[in-house]
PDB file of C-alpha atoms in Angstrom:
ATOM      1  CA  MET A   1       0.000   0.000   0.000  1.00  0.00           C
ATOM      2  CA  SER A   2       1.261   3.455  -0.827  1.00  0.00           C
ATOM      3  CA  LEU A   3      -0.158   6.679   0.501  1.00  0.00           C
ATOM      4  CA  SER A   4       0.393  10.028  -1.157  1.00  0.00           C
ATOM      5  CA  THR A   5      -0.700  13.211   0.555  1.00  0.00           C
ATOM      6  CA  THR A   6      -0.004  16.897   0.404  1.00  0.00           C
ATOM      7  CA  PRO A   7       3.446  17.624   1.922  1.00  0.00           C
ATOM      8  CA  ASP A   8       2.146  19.574   4.909  1.00  0.00           C
ATOM      9  CA  LEU A   9      -0.353  16.951   5.986  1.00  0.00           C
ATOM     10  CA  ASP A  10       0.686  14.310   8.539  1.00  0.00           C
ATOM     11  CA  ASP A  11      -2.484  13.767  10.552  1.00  0.00           C
ATOM     12  CA  PRO A  12      -5.634  15.294   9.022  1.00  0.00           C
ATOM     13  CA  ASP A  13      -7.364  15.172  12.407  1.00  0.00           C
ATOM     14  CA  GLN A  14      -4.820  17.646  13.741  1.00  0.00           C
ATOM     15  CA  VAL A  15      -4.854  20.134  10.853  1.00  0.00           C
ATOM     16  CA  PRO A  16      -6.622  23.279  12.156  1.00  0.00           C
ATOM     17  CA  ARG A  17      -8.901  23.750   9.155  1.00  0.00           C
ATOM     18  CA  SER A  18     -12.585  22.939   8.764  1.00  0.00           C
ATOM     19  CA  VAL A  19     -12.043  20.835   5.628  1.00  0.00           C
ATOM     20  CA  VAL A  20      -8.845  18.972   4.750  1.00  0.00           C
ATOM     21  CA  GLY A  21      -8.279  16.911   1.615  1.00  0.00           C
ATOM     22  CA  LEU A  22      -5.715  14.393   0.451  1.00  0.00           C
ATOM     23  CA  THR A  23      -5.229  11.807  -2.282  1.00  0.00           C
ATOM     24  CA  ILE A  24      -4.658   8.126  -1.540  1.00  0.00           C
ATOM     25  CA  ASP A  25      -3.032   5.777  -4.061  1.00  0.00           C
ATOM     26  CA  LEU A  26      -3.156   2.039  -3.444  1.00  0.00           C
ATOM     27  CA  ALA A  27      -0.939   0.097  -5.806  1.00  0.00           C
ATOM     28  CA  SER A  28      -1.993  -3.435  -4.894  1.00  0.00           C
ATOM     29  CA  ILE A  29      -4.631  -5.442  -3.094  1.00  0.00           C
ATOM     30  CA  ASP A  30      -4.225  -4.479   0.531  1.00  0.00           C
ATOM     31  CA  LYS A  31      -6.226  -3.375   3.545  1.00  0.00           C
ATOM     32  CA  THR A  32      -5.856  -0.805   6.255  1.00  0.00           C
ATOM     33  CA  GLU A  33      -5.817  -1.525   9.963  1.00  0.00           C
ATOM     34  CA  PRO A  34      -9.030  -0.722  11.863  1.00  0.00           C
ATOM     35  CA  HIS A  35      -8.968   2.936  12.872  1.00  0.00           C
ATOM     36  CA  ARG A  36     -11.169   5.979  13.460  1.00  0.00           C
ATOM     37  CA  HIS A  37     -10.931   9.728  12.932  1.00  0.00           C
ATOM     38  CA  ARG A  38     -11.915  12.671  15.077  1.00  0.00           C
ATOM     39  CA  LYS A  39     -13.189  14.335  11.927  1.00  0.00           C
ATOM     40  CA  ALA A  40     -15.887  13.000   9.626  1.00  0.00           C
ATOM     41  CA  GLN A  41     -14.517  11.406   6.469  1.00  0.00           C
ATOM     42  CA  LEU A  42     -15.695  11.227   2.873  1.00  0.00           C
ATOM     43  CA  LEU A  43     -13.852   8.705   0.684  1.00  0.00           C
ATOM     44  CA  TYR A  44     -14.397   9.406  -3.010  1.00  0.00           C
ATOM     45  CA  VAL A  45     -13.324   6.632  -5.393  1.00  0.00           C
ATOM     46  CA  ILE A  46     -11.679   8.136  -8.456  1.00  0.00           C
ATOM     47  CA  ARG A  47     -10.386   4.851  -9.840  1.00  0.00           C
ATOM     48  CA  GLY A  48     -10.926   1.233  -8.820  1.00  0.00           C
ATOM     49  CA  VAL A  49     -13.167  -0.225  -6.114  1.00  0.00           C
ATOM     50  CA  ILE A  50     -12.803  -0.266  -2.339  1.00  0.00           C
ATOM     51  CA  THR A  51     -14.580  -2.300   0.295  1.00  0.00           C
ATOM     52  CA  VAL A  52     -15.097  -0.631   3.661  1.00  0.00           C
ATOM     53  CA  GLU A  53     -16.240  -2.366   6.826  1.00  0.00           C
ATOM     54  CA  ALA A  54     -17.813   0.099   9.254  1.00  0.00           C
ATOM     55  CA  ALA A  55     -20.815   0.546  11.524  1.00  0.00           C
ATOM     56  CA  GLY A  56     -21.831  -3.093  11.444  1.00  0.00           C
ATOM     57  CA  GLY A  57     -21.843  -3.385   7.670  1.00  0.00           C
ATOM     58  CA  ILE A  58     -19.723  -3.969   4.597  1.00  0.00           C
ATOM     59  CA  TRP A  59     -19.787  -1.343   1.859  1.00  0.00           C
ATOM     60  CA  THR A  60     -18.551  -1.826  -1.708  1.00  0.00           C
ATOM     61  CA  VAL A  61     -17.792   1.608  -3.166  1.00  0.00           C
ATOM     62  CA  PRO A  62     -17.631   1.718  -6.976  1.00  0.00           C
ATOM     63  CA  PRO A  63     -15.838   4.409  -8.982  1.00  0.00           C
ATOM     64  CA  HIS A  64     -17.277   7.934  -8.938  1.00  0.00           C
ATOM     65  CA  CYS A  65     -19.136   7.210  -5.723  1.00  0.00           C
ATOM     66  CA  ALA A  66     -18.095   8.000  -2.164  1.00  0.00           C
ATOM     67  CA  ILE A  67     -18.659   6.614   1.306  1.00  0.00           C
ATOM     68  CA  TRP A  68     -19.543   8.966   4.131  1.00  0.00           C
ATOM     69  CA  MET A  69     -18.344   8.113   7.648  1.00  0.00           C
ATOM     70  CA  PRO A  70     -19.303  10.296  10.614  1.00  0.00           C
ATOM     71  CA  SER A  71     -16.631  11.246  13.114  1.00  0.00           C
ATOM     72  CA  GLY A  72     -15.522   8.529  15.502  1.00  0.00           C
ATOM     73  CA  VAL A  73     -16.719   5.569  13.410  1.00  0.00           C
ATOM     74  CA  ALA A  74     -14.240   2.678  13.477  1.00  0.00           C
ATOM     75  CA  HIS A  75     -13.542   1.291  10.016  1.00  0.00           C
ATOM     76  CA  HIS A  76     -11.055  -0.415   7.767  1.00  0.00           C
ATOM     77  CA  ALA A  77     -10.838  -0.594   3.990  1.00  0.00           C
ATOM     78  CA  ARG A  78      -9.707  -3.120   1.425  1.00  0.00           C
ATOM     79  CA  ALA A  79      -8.589  -2.198  -2.079  1.00  0.00           C
ATOM     80  CA  SER A  80      -8.973  -4.333  -5.183  1.00  0.00           C
ATOM     81  CA  GLY A  81      -6.117  -3.663  -7.570  1.00  0.00           C
ATOM     82  CA  ARG A  82      -4.892  -0.198  -8.439  1.00  0.00           C
ATOM     83  CA  ILE A  83      -7.043   2.466  -6.804  1.00  0.00           C
ATOM     84  CA  THR A  84      -7.064   6.230  -6.383  1.00  0.00           C
ATOM     85  CA  VAL A  85      -9.211   7.777  -3.667  1.00  0.00           C
ATOM     86  CA  GLY A  86      -9.832  11.369  -2.693  1.00  0.00           C
ATOM     87  CA  SER A  87     -10.370  11.726   1.046  1.00  0.00           C
ATOM     88  CA  LEU A  88     -11.989  14.698   2.763  1.00  0.00           C
ATOM     89  CA  TYR A  89     -11.873  15.243   6.528  1.00  0.00           C
ATOM     90  CA  ILE A  90     -14.554  17.581   7.872  1.00  0.00           C
ATOM     91  CA  ASP A  91     -14.487  19.111  11.336  1.00  0.00           C
ATOM     92  CA  PRO A  92     -17.154  17.652  13.658  1.00  0.00           C
ATOM     93  CA  SER A  93     -18.566  21.120  14.331  1.00  0.00           C
ATOM     94  CA  LEU A  94     -19.582  21.285  10.666  1.00  0.00           C
ATOM     95  CA  ALA A  95     -20.210  17.609  10.027  1.00  0.00           C
ATOM     96  CA  GLY A  96     -22.766  17.458  12.815  1.00  0.00           C
ATOM     97  CA  SER A  97     -25.339  19.013  10.517  1.00  0.00           C
ATOM     98  CA  LEU A  98     -24.805  16.251   7.948  1.00  0.00           C
ATOM     99  CA  ARG A  99     -25.472  12.518   8.033  1.00  0.00           C
ATOM    100  CA  ASP A 100     -25.178  10.626  11.283  1.00  0.00           C
ATOM    101  CA  GLU A 101     -24.744   7.230   9.636  1.00  0.00           C
ATOM    102  CA  CYS A 102     -22.454   5.666   7.051  1.00  0.00           C
ATOM    103  CA  GLY A 103     -23.662   5.497   3.490  1.00  0.00           C
ATOM    104  CA  ILE A 104     -22.824   5.548  -0.202  1.00  0.00           C
ATOM    105  CA  VAL A 105     -23.037   9.024  -1.721  1.00  0.00           C
ATOM    106  CA  PHE A 106     -23.783   9.379  -5.419  1.00  0.00           C
ATOM    107  CA  VAL A 107     -21.419  12.158  -6.433  1.00  0.00           C
ATOM    108  CA  GLN A 108     -23.025  14.667  -8.767  1.00  0.00           C
ATOM    109  CA  PRO A 109     -20.895  16.921 -11.037  1.00  0.00           C
ATOM    110  CA  LEU A 110     -20.738  19.980  -8.764  1.00  0.00           C
ATOM    111  CA  LEU A 111     -19.899  17.910  -5.704  1.00  0.00           C
ATOM    112  CA  ARG A 112     -17.239  16.072  -7.695  1.00  0.00           C
ATOM    113  CA  GLU A 113     -15.546  19.315  -8.709  1.00  0.00           C
ATOM    114  CA  LEU A 114     -15.589  20.537  -5.111  1.00  0.00           C
ATOM    115  CA  LEU A 115     -14.052  17.264  -3.916  1.00  0.00           C
ATOM    116  CA  LEU A 116     -11.309  17.478  -6.519  1.00  0.00           C
ATOM    117  CA  ARG A 117     -10.707  21.108  -5.557  1.00  0.00           C
ATOM    118  CA  PHE A 118     -10.171  20.312  -1.881  1.00  0.00           C
ATOM    119  CA  ILE A 119      -7.982  17.237  -2.405  1.00  0.00           C
ATOM    120  CA  SER A 120      -5.689  19.192  -4.733  1.00  0.00           C
ATOM    121  CA  ALA A 121      -5.514  22.456  -2.737  1.00  0.00           C
ATOM    122  CA  PRO A 122      -2.993  23.068   0.074  1.00  0.00           C
ATOM    123  CA  SER A 123      -4.387  21.782   3.360  1.00  0.00           C
ATOM    124  CA  LEU A 124      -3.122  24.841   5.230  1.00  0.00           C
ATOM    125  CA  TYR A 125      -4.907  27.497   3.252  1.00  0.00           C
ATOM    126  CA  PRO A 126      -4.916  30.893   5.013  1.00  0.00           C
ATOM    127  CA  GLU A 127      -7.075  30.716   8.110  1.00  0.00           C
ATOM    128  CA  GLY A 128     -10.194  32.827   7.694  1.00  0.00           C
ATOM    129  CA  ASP A 129      -9.834  32.952   3.904  1.00  0.00           C
ATOM    130  CA  THR A 130     -13.278  34.085   2.767  1.00  0.00           C
ATOM    131  CA  ARG A 131     -13.112  32.283  -0.569  1.00  0.00           C
ATOM    132  CA  GLU A 132     -12.325  28.979   1.142  1.00  0.00           C
ATOM    133  CA  GLN A 133     -15.141  29.558   3.607  1.00  0.00           C
ATOM    134  CA  ARG A 134     -17.599  30.083   0.763  1.00  0.00           C
ATOM    135  CA  LEU A 135     -16.396  26.907  -0.956  1.00  0.00           C
ATOM    136  CA  VAL A 136     -16.774  24.975   2.287  1.00  0.00           C
ATOM    137  CA  SER A 137     -20.355  26.243   2.616  1.00  0.00           C
ATOM    138  CA  VAL A 138     -21.188  25.089  -0.918  1.00  0.00           C
ATOM    139  CA  LEU A 139     -19.505  21.728  -0.256  1.00  0.00           C
ATOM    140  CA  LEU A 140     -21.627  21.187   2.850  1.00  0.00           C
ATOM    141  CA  ASP A 141     -24.787  22.138   0.955  1.00  0.00           C
ATOM    142  CA  GLU A 142     -23.983  19.631  -1.783  1.00  0.00           C
ATOM    143  CA  LEU A 143     -23.204  16.891   0.721  1.00  0.00           C
ATOM    144  CA  GLN A 144     -26.478  17.561   2.500  1.00  0.00           C
ATOM    145  CA  ALA A 145     -28.396  17.265  -0.777  1.00  0.00           C
ATOM    146  CA  ALA A 146     -26.500  14.268  -2.181  1.00  0.00           C
ATOM    147  CA  PRO A 147     -28.462  11.012  -2.374  1.00  0.00           C
ATOM    148  CA  LEU A 148     -27.349   8.587   0.324  1.00  0.00           C
ATOM    149  CA  GLU A 149     -28.201   5.008  -0.558  1.00  0.00           C
ATOM    150  CA  PRO A 150     -27.907   1.752   1.440  1.00  0.00           C
ATOM    151  CA  LEU A 151     -25.598   0.007  -1.048  1.00  0.00           C
ATOM    152  CA  HIS A 152     -23.978  -2.195   1.555  1.00  0.00           C
ATOM    153  CA  LEU A 153     -24.150  -5.501   3.341  1.00  0.00           C
ATOM    154  CA  PRO A 154     -25.429  -5.109   6.887  1.00  0.00           C
ATOM    155  CA  MET A 155     -23.921  -7.727   9.179  1.00  0.00           C
ATOM    156  CA  PRO A 156     -26.433  -9.347  11.541  1.00  0.00           C
ATOM    157  CA  THR A 157     -25.765  -9.888  15.232  1.00  0.00           C
ATOM    158  CA  ASP A 158     -27.953 -12.939  15.893  1.00  0.00           C
ATOM    159  CA  ARG A 159     -25.572 -15.842  16.464  1.00  0.00           C
ATOM    160  CA  ARG A 160     -27.363 -18.085  13.932  1.00  0.00           C
ATOM    161  CA  LEU A 161     -27.365 -15.470  11.206  1.00  0.00           C
ATOM    162  CA  ARG A 162     -23.790 -14.549  12.033  1.00  0.00           C
ATOM    163  CA  ARG A 163     -22.737 -18.148  11.594  1.00  0.00           C
ATOM    164  CA  LEU A 164     -24.571 -18.258   8.278  1.00  0.00           C
ATOM    165  CA  VAL A 165     -23.060 -15.115   6.771  1.00  0.00           C
ATOM    166  CA  GLU A 166     -19.560 -15.800   8.085  1.00  0.00           C
ATOM    167  CA  THR A 167     -19.713 -19.247   6.505  1.00  0.00           C
ATOM    168  CA  LEU A 168     -20.721 -17.682   3.214  1.00  0.00           C
ATOM    169  CA  ILE A 169     -17.883 -15.177   3.375  1.00  0.00           C
ATOM    170  CA  ASP A 170     -15.410 -17.901   4.311  1.00  0.00           C
ATOM    171  CA  ASP A 171     -16.566 -20.253   1.532  1.00  0.00           C
ATOM    172  CA  PRO A 172     -18.187 -18.360  -1.339  1.00  0.00           C
ATOM    173  CA  SER A 173     -18.816 -21.557  -3.322  1.00  0.00           C
ATOM    174  CA  LEU A 174     -21.624 -22.668  -1.003  1.00  0.00           C
ATOM    175  CA  ARG A 175     -25.153 -22.651  -2.405  1.00  0.00           C
ATOM    176  CA  PHE A 176     -27.848 -23.560   0.087  1.00  0.00           C
ATOM    177  CA  THR A 177     -31.468 -22.503   0.257  1.00  0.00           C
ATOM    178  CA  ILE A 178     -32.793 -20.761   3.343  1.00  0.00           C
ATOM    179  CA  GLU A 179     -34.300 -24.094   4.422  1.00  0.00           C
ATOM    180  CA  GLU A 180     -30.944 -25.852   4.182  1.00  0.00           C
ATOM    181  CA  TRP A 181     -29.251 -23.044   6.073  1.00  0.00           C
ATOM    182  CA  GLY A 182     -31.874 -23.344   8.781  1.00  0.00           C
ATOM    183  CA  ALA A 183     -31.056 -27.008   9.266  1.00  0.00           C
ATOM    184  CA  ARG A 184     -27.360 -26.164   9.536  1.00  0.00           C
ATOM    185  CA  VAL A 185     -27.619 -23.307  12.037  1.00  0.00           C
ATOM    186  CA  GLY A 186     -30.528 -24.626  14.070  1.00  0.00           C
ATOM    187  CA  ALA A 187     -33.440 -22.405  13.069  1.00  0.00           C
ATOM    188  CA  SER A 188     -36.579 -22.804  11.026  1.00  0.00           C
ATOM    189  CA  ASN A 189     -37.062 -21.274   7.601  1.00  0.00           C
ATOM    190  CA  ARG A 190     -39.625 -18.898   9.074  1.00  0.00           C
ATOM    191  CA  THR A 191     -37.297 -17.826  11.894  1.00  0.00           C
ATOM    192  CA  LEU A 192     -34.358 -17.155   9.573  1.00  0.00           C
ATOM    193  CA  THR A 193     -36.542 -15.246   7.148  1.00  0.00           C
ATOM    194  CA  ARG A 194     -37.916 -13.058   9.927  1.00  0.00           C
ATOM    195  CA  LEU A 195     -34.490 -12.489  11.506  1.00  0.00           C
ATOM    196  CA  PHE A 196     -32.856 -11.577   8.209  1.00  0.00           C
ATOM    197  CA  GLN A 197     -35.484  -8.950   7.512  1.00  0.00           C
ATOM    198  CA  ARG A 198     -35.330  -7.557  11.045  1.00  0.00           C
ATOM    199  CA  GLU A 199     -31.524  -7.421  11.383  1.00  0.00           C
ATOM    200  CA  THR A 200     -30.479  -6.478   7.853  1.00  0.00           C
ATOM    201  CA  GLY A 201     -33.566  -4.776   6.432  1.00  0.00           C
ATOM    202  CA  MET A 202     -33.633  -7.130   3.459  1.00  0.00           C
ATOM    203  CA  SER A 203     -34.424 -10.725   2.568  1.00  0.00           C
ATOM    204  CA  PHE A 204     -31.793 -13.450   2.516  1.00  0.00           C
ATOM    205  CA  VAL A 205     -31.925 -13.567  -1.292  1.00  0.00           C
ATOM    206  CA  ARG A 206     -31.535  -9.797  -1.547  1.00  0.00           C
ATOM    207  CA  TRP A 207     -28.572  -9.856   0.848  1.00  0.00           C
ATOM    208  CA  ARG A 208     -26.904 -12.637  -1.092  1.00  0.00           C
ATOM    209  CA  GLN A 209     -27.439 -10.891  -4.437  1.00  0.00           C
ATOM    210  CA  GLN A 210     -25.801  -7.696  -3.193  1.00  0.00           C
ATOM    211  CA  LEU A 211     -22.992  -9.852  -1.890  1.00  0.00           C
ATOM    212  CA  HIS A 212     -22.593 -11.241  -5.421  1.00  0.00           C
ATOM    213  CA  ILE A 213     -22.353  -7.750  -6.860  1.00  0.00           C
ATOM    214  CA  GLY A 214     -19.762  -6.652  -4.316  1.00  0.00           C
ATOM    215  CA  LEU A 215     -17.517  -9.587  -5.148  1.00  0.00           C
ATOM    216  CA  ALA A 216     -17.998  -9.117  -8.873  1.00  0.00           C
ATOM    217  CA  LEU A 217     -17.025  -5.436  -8.691  1.00  0.00           C
ATOM    218  CA  GLN A 218     -13.901  -6.219  -6.683  1.00  0.00           C
ATOM    219  CA  ARG A 219     -12.745  -8.884  -9.114  1.00  0.00           C
ATOM    220  CA  LEU A 220     -13.506  -6.806 -12.166  1.00  0.00           C
ATOM    221  CA  ALA A 221     -11.530  -3.920 -10.659  1.00  0.00           C
ATOM    222  CA  SER A 222      -8.538  -6.209 -10.108  1.00  0.00           C
ATOM    223  CA  GLY A 223      -8.507  -7.049 -13.817  1.00  0.00           C
ATOM    224  CA  GLN A 224     -10.015 -10.535 -13.864  1.00  0.00           C
ATOM    225  CA  SER A 225     -11.856 -11.569 -17.003  1.00  0.00           C
ATOM    226  CA  VAL A 226     -15.615 -11.959 -17.050  1.00  0.00           C
ATOM    227  CA  THR A 227     -15.227 -15.617 -18.034  1.00  0.00           C
ATOM    228  CA  ASN A 228     -12.938 -16.408 -15.098  1.00  0.00           C
ATOM    229  CA  ILE A 229     -15.173 -14.537 -12.672  1.00  0.00           C
ATOM    230  CA  ALA A 230     -18.246 -16.381 -13.925  1.00  0.00           C
ATOM    231  CA  PHE A 231     -16.740 -19.837 -13.485  1.00  0.00           C
ATOM    232  CA  ASP A 232     -14.854 -19.033 -10.277  1.00  0.00           C
ATOM    233  CA  LEU A 233     -18.102 -17.829  -8.727  1.00  0.00           C
ATOM    234  CA  GLY A 234     -19.887 -21.015  -9.695  1.00  0.00           C
ATOM    235  CA  TYR A 235     -22.031 -19.868 -12.595  1.00  0.00           C
ATOM    236  CA  GLU A 236     -22.873 -22.398 -15.279  1.00  0.00           C
ATOM    237  CA  SER A 237     -21.746 -20.021 -18.008  1.00  0.00           C
ATOM    238  CA  PRO A 238     -20.456 -16.466 -18.518  1.00  0.00           C
ATOM    239  CA  SER A 239     -23.846 -15.535 -19.964  1.00  0.00           C
ATOM    240  CA  ALA A 240     -25.550 -16.537 -16.708  1.00  0.00           C
ATOM    241  CA  PHE A 241     -23.207 -14.310 -14.740  1.00  0.00           C
ATOM    242  CA  ILE A 242     -23.675 -11.431 -17.190  1.00  0.00           C
ATOM    243  CA  ALA A 243     -27.457 -11.806 -16.934  1.00  0.00           C
ATOM    244  CA  MET A 244     -27.308 -11.486 -13.126  1.00  0.00           C
ATOM    245  CA  PHE A 245     -24.999  -8.497 -13.359  1.00  0.00           C
ATOM    246  CA  ARG A 246     -27.200  -6.777 -15.932  1.00  0.00           C
ATOM    247  CA  ARG A 247     -30.333  -7.435 -13.883  1.00  0.00           C
ATOM    248  CA  MET A 248     -28.751  -5.828 -10.830  1.00  0.00           C
ATOM    249  CA  LEU A 249     -26.829  -2.915 -12.379  1.00  0.00           C
ATOM    250  CA  ALA A 250     -28.575  -2.370 -15.716  1.00  0.00           C
ATOM    251  CA  THR A 251     -25.357  -2.825 -17.677  1.00  0.00           C
ATOM    252  CA  THR A 252     -22.837  -5.537 -18.499  1.00  0.00           C
ATOM    253  CA  PRO A 253     -19.595  -6.180 -16.605  1.00  0.00           C
ATOM    254  CA  ALA A 254     -17.570  -5.128 -19.644  1.00  0.00           C
ATOM    255  CA  ARG A 255     -19.328  -1.754 -19.802  1.00  0.00           C
ATOM    256  CA  TYR A 256     -19.650  -1.033 -16.104  1.00  0.00           C
ATOM    257  CA  PHE A 257     -16.428   0.893 -15.472  1.00  0.00           C
ATOM    258  CA  THR A 258     -16.638   2.718 -18.789  1.00  0.00           C
ATOM    259  CA  GLU A 259     -20.126   3.947 -17.936  1.00  0.00           C
ATOM    260  CA  ALA A 260     -19.019   4.840 -14.426  1.00  0.00           C
ATOM    261  CA  ALA A 261     -16.251   7.013 -15.822  1.00  0.00           C
ATOM    262  CA  ALA A 262     -18.758   8.703 -18.110  1.00  0.00           C
ATOM    263  CA  GLY A 263     -21.047   9.539 -15.193  1.00  0.00           C
ATOM    264  CA  ASP A 264     -23.755   6.991 -15.976  1.00  0.00           C
ATOM    265  CA  LEU A 265     -23.186   4.875 -12.867  1.00  0.00           C
ATOM    266  CA  ASP A 266     -26.079   6.085 -10.760  1.00  0.00           C
ATOM    267  CA  ARG A 267     -28.592   4.911 -13.345  1.00  0.00           C
ATOM    268  CA  GLY A 268     -27.582   1.308 -12.886  1.00  0.00           C
ATOM    269  CA  THR A 269     -26.875   1.464  -9.185  1.00  0.00           C
ATOM    270  CA  ARG A 270     -30.222   3.038  -8.453  1.00  0.00           C
ATOM    271  CA  LYS A 271     -31.825   0.203 -10.368  1.00  0.00           C
ATOM    272  CA  LEU A 272     -30.091  -2.204  -8.010  1.00  0.00           C
ATOM    273  CA  LEU A 273     -31.464  -0.364  -4.990  1.00  0.00           C
ATOM    274  CA  GLN A 274     -34.983   0.006  -6.350  1.00  0.00           C
ATOM    275  CA  SER A 275     -35.497  -3.411  -7.950  1.00  0.00           C
ATOM    276  CA  GLY A 276     -36.834  -5.109  -4.860  1.00  0.00           C
ATOM    277  CA  SER A 277     -39.365  -7.207  -6.740  1.00  0.00           C
ATOM    278  CA  ASP A 278     -36.649  -8.850  -8.855  1.00  0.00           C
ATOM    279  CA  ALA A 279     -34.044  -9.043  -6.125  1.00  0.00           C
ATOM    280  CA  ASP A 280     -36.349 -10.666  -3.606  1.00  0.00           C
ATOM    281  CA  ARG A 281     -37.428 -13.570  -5.735  1.00  0.00           C
ATOM    282  CA  SER A 282     -37.269 -16.991  -4.122  1.00  0.00           C
ATOM    283  CA  PRO A 283     -33.898 -18.738  -4.055  1.00  0.00           C
ATOM    284  CA  ASP A 284     -35.228 -21.417  -6.392  1.00  0.00           C
ATOM    285  CA  SER A 285     -35.591 -18.848  -9.163  1.00  0.00           C
ATOM    286  CA  GLU A 286     -31.816 -18.321  -9.251  1.00  0.00           C
ATOM    287  CA  THR A 287     -31.214 -21.435 -11.297  1.00  0.00           C
ATOM    288  CA  SER A 288     -27.879 -20.358 -12.742  1.00  0.00           C
ATOM    289  CA  ALA A 289     -26.041 -19.268  -9.588  1.00  0.00           C
ATOM    290  CA  VAL A 290     -23.952 -21.430  -7.307  1.00  0.00           C
ATOM    291  CA  ALA A 291     -23.163 -19.255  -4.320  1.00  0.00           C
ATOM    292  CA  ASP A 292     -20.766 -16.521  -5.258  1.00  0.00           C
ATOM    293  CA  ILE A 293     -19.911 -14.295  -2.396  1.00  0.00           C
ATOM    294  CA  VAL A 294     -17.467 -11.672  -1.275  1.00  0.00           C
ATOM    295  CA  ASP A 295     -13.741 -11.445  -1.879  1.00  0.00           C
ATOM    296  CA  PHE A 296     -13.013 -10.544   1.713  1.00  0.00           C
ATOM    297  CA  GLU A 297      -9.885 -11.710   3.451  1.00  0.00           C
ATOM    298  CA  ALA A 298     -10.945 -15.311   4.023  1.00  0.00           C
ATOM    299  CA  ALA A 299     -12.402 -15.735   0.589  1.00  0.00           C
ATOM    300  CA  SER A 300      -9.443 -14.090  -1.095  1.00  0.00           C
ATOM    301  CA  GLN A 301      -7.167 -16.857   0.177  1.00  0.00           C
ATOM    302  CA  ARG A 302      -9.121 -19.496  -1.713  1.00  0.00           C
ATOM    303  CA  HIS A 303      -7.746 -20.731  -4.997  1.00  0.00           C
ATOM    304  CA  ALA A 304      -9.965 -20.763  -8.037  1.00  0.00           C
ATOM    305  CA  LYS A 305     -11.629 -24.135  -8.459  1.00  0.00           C
ATOM    306  CA  PRO A 306     -10.227 -26.186 -11.382  1.00  0.00           C
ATOM    307  CA  ARG A 307     -12.351 -26.309 -14.469  1.00  0.00           C
ATOM    308  CA  SER A 308     -12.491 -29.049 -17.016  1.00  0.00           C
TER     309      SER A 308
END
């Protein structure tokens, strides 16, 4: 991991300015140690994909989106391949009027230009500079208005659900129905269904489908081919994987990053968030999938299964 910042910036929490920006370059797959900041943080993905674990959930942040983390929230991030991130640190006295929970921010053009402005400007701009103060005010207005969407994987606390999801993360090739999972963790189908909805806000199928997308984005960002991803994740064919990806993000894997760079990402991502009727179909309707889950640390140690 390599970190590049402005020369006068050692600890952004200690810089006596209301907004401080820096650029982070990660040259390889790596992860940060768990940590927290006194200031609120906005991580804007310029290139690549990052996965952030914070506030009881796992968040996959695609390019040209950002993740908002209030002050004091413990978190750690994992990068997939080459990545460039712009990071803003906002004083708690200002951030208190913004979001009080983590979330994915869809970065609109004006907000993007403000982010780029602050990560490229000197962190120690003249204190009391009226132009900087006006820019900070506009930045806060844009952050307040930016759509904040739950594009993440909430991690349940119930011991049975926790065992289920940790098993999935540890072995992404598993493919059991909710009934089969119930037999394994000691709960009825009805109990698991109710607990999943209560603790994660979504059905088991919905949770698993977003898990699929998170893993797919990470592997695509690291340069893997669509064919290898499809077979490594247990799909019967690349076309089956592409069909799932298109259903969730309204575009193909090959076009995803190109469209993201062109500013068309929110169209597809919003479809993912709003397509509850498709995403919550019964597990039996997913005839082409064979349990493809997240490329988190345990899963990343697994070797691709041999193919004939």
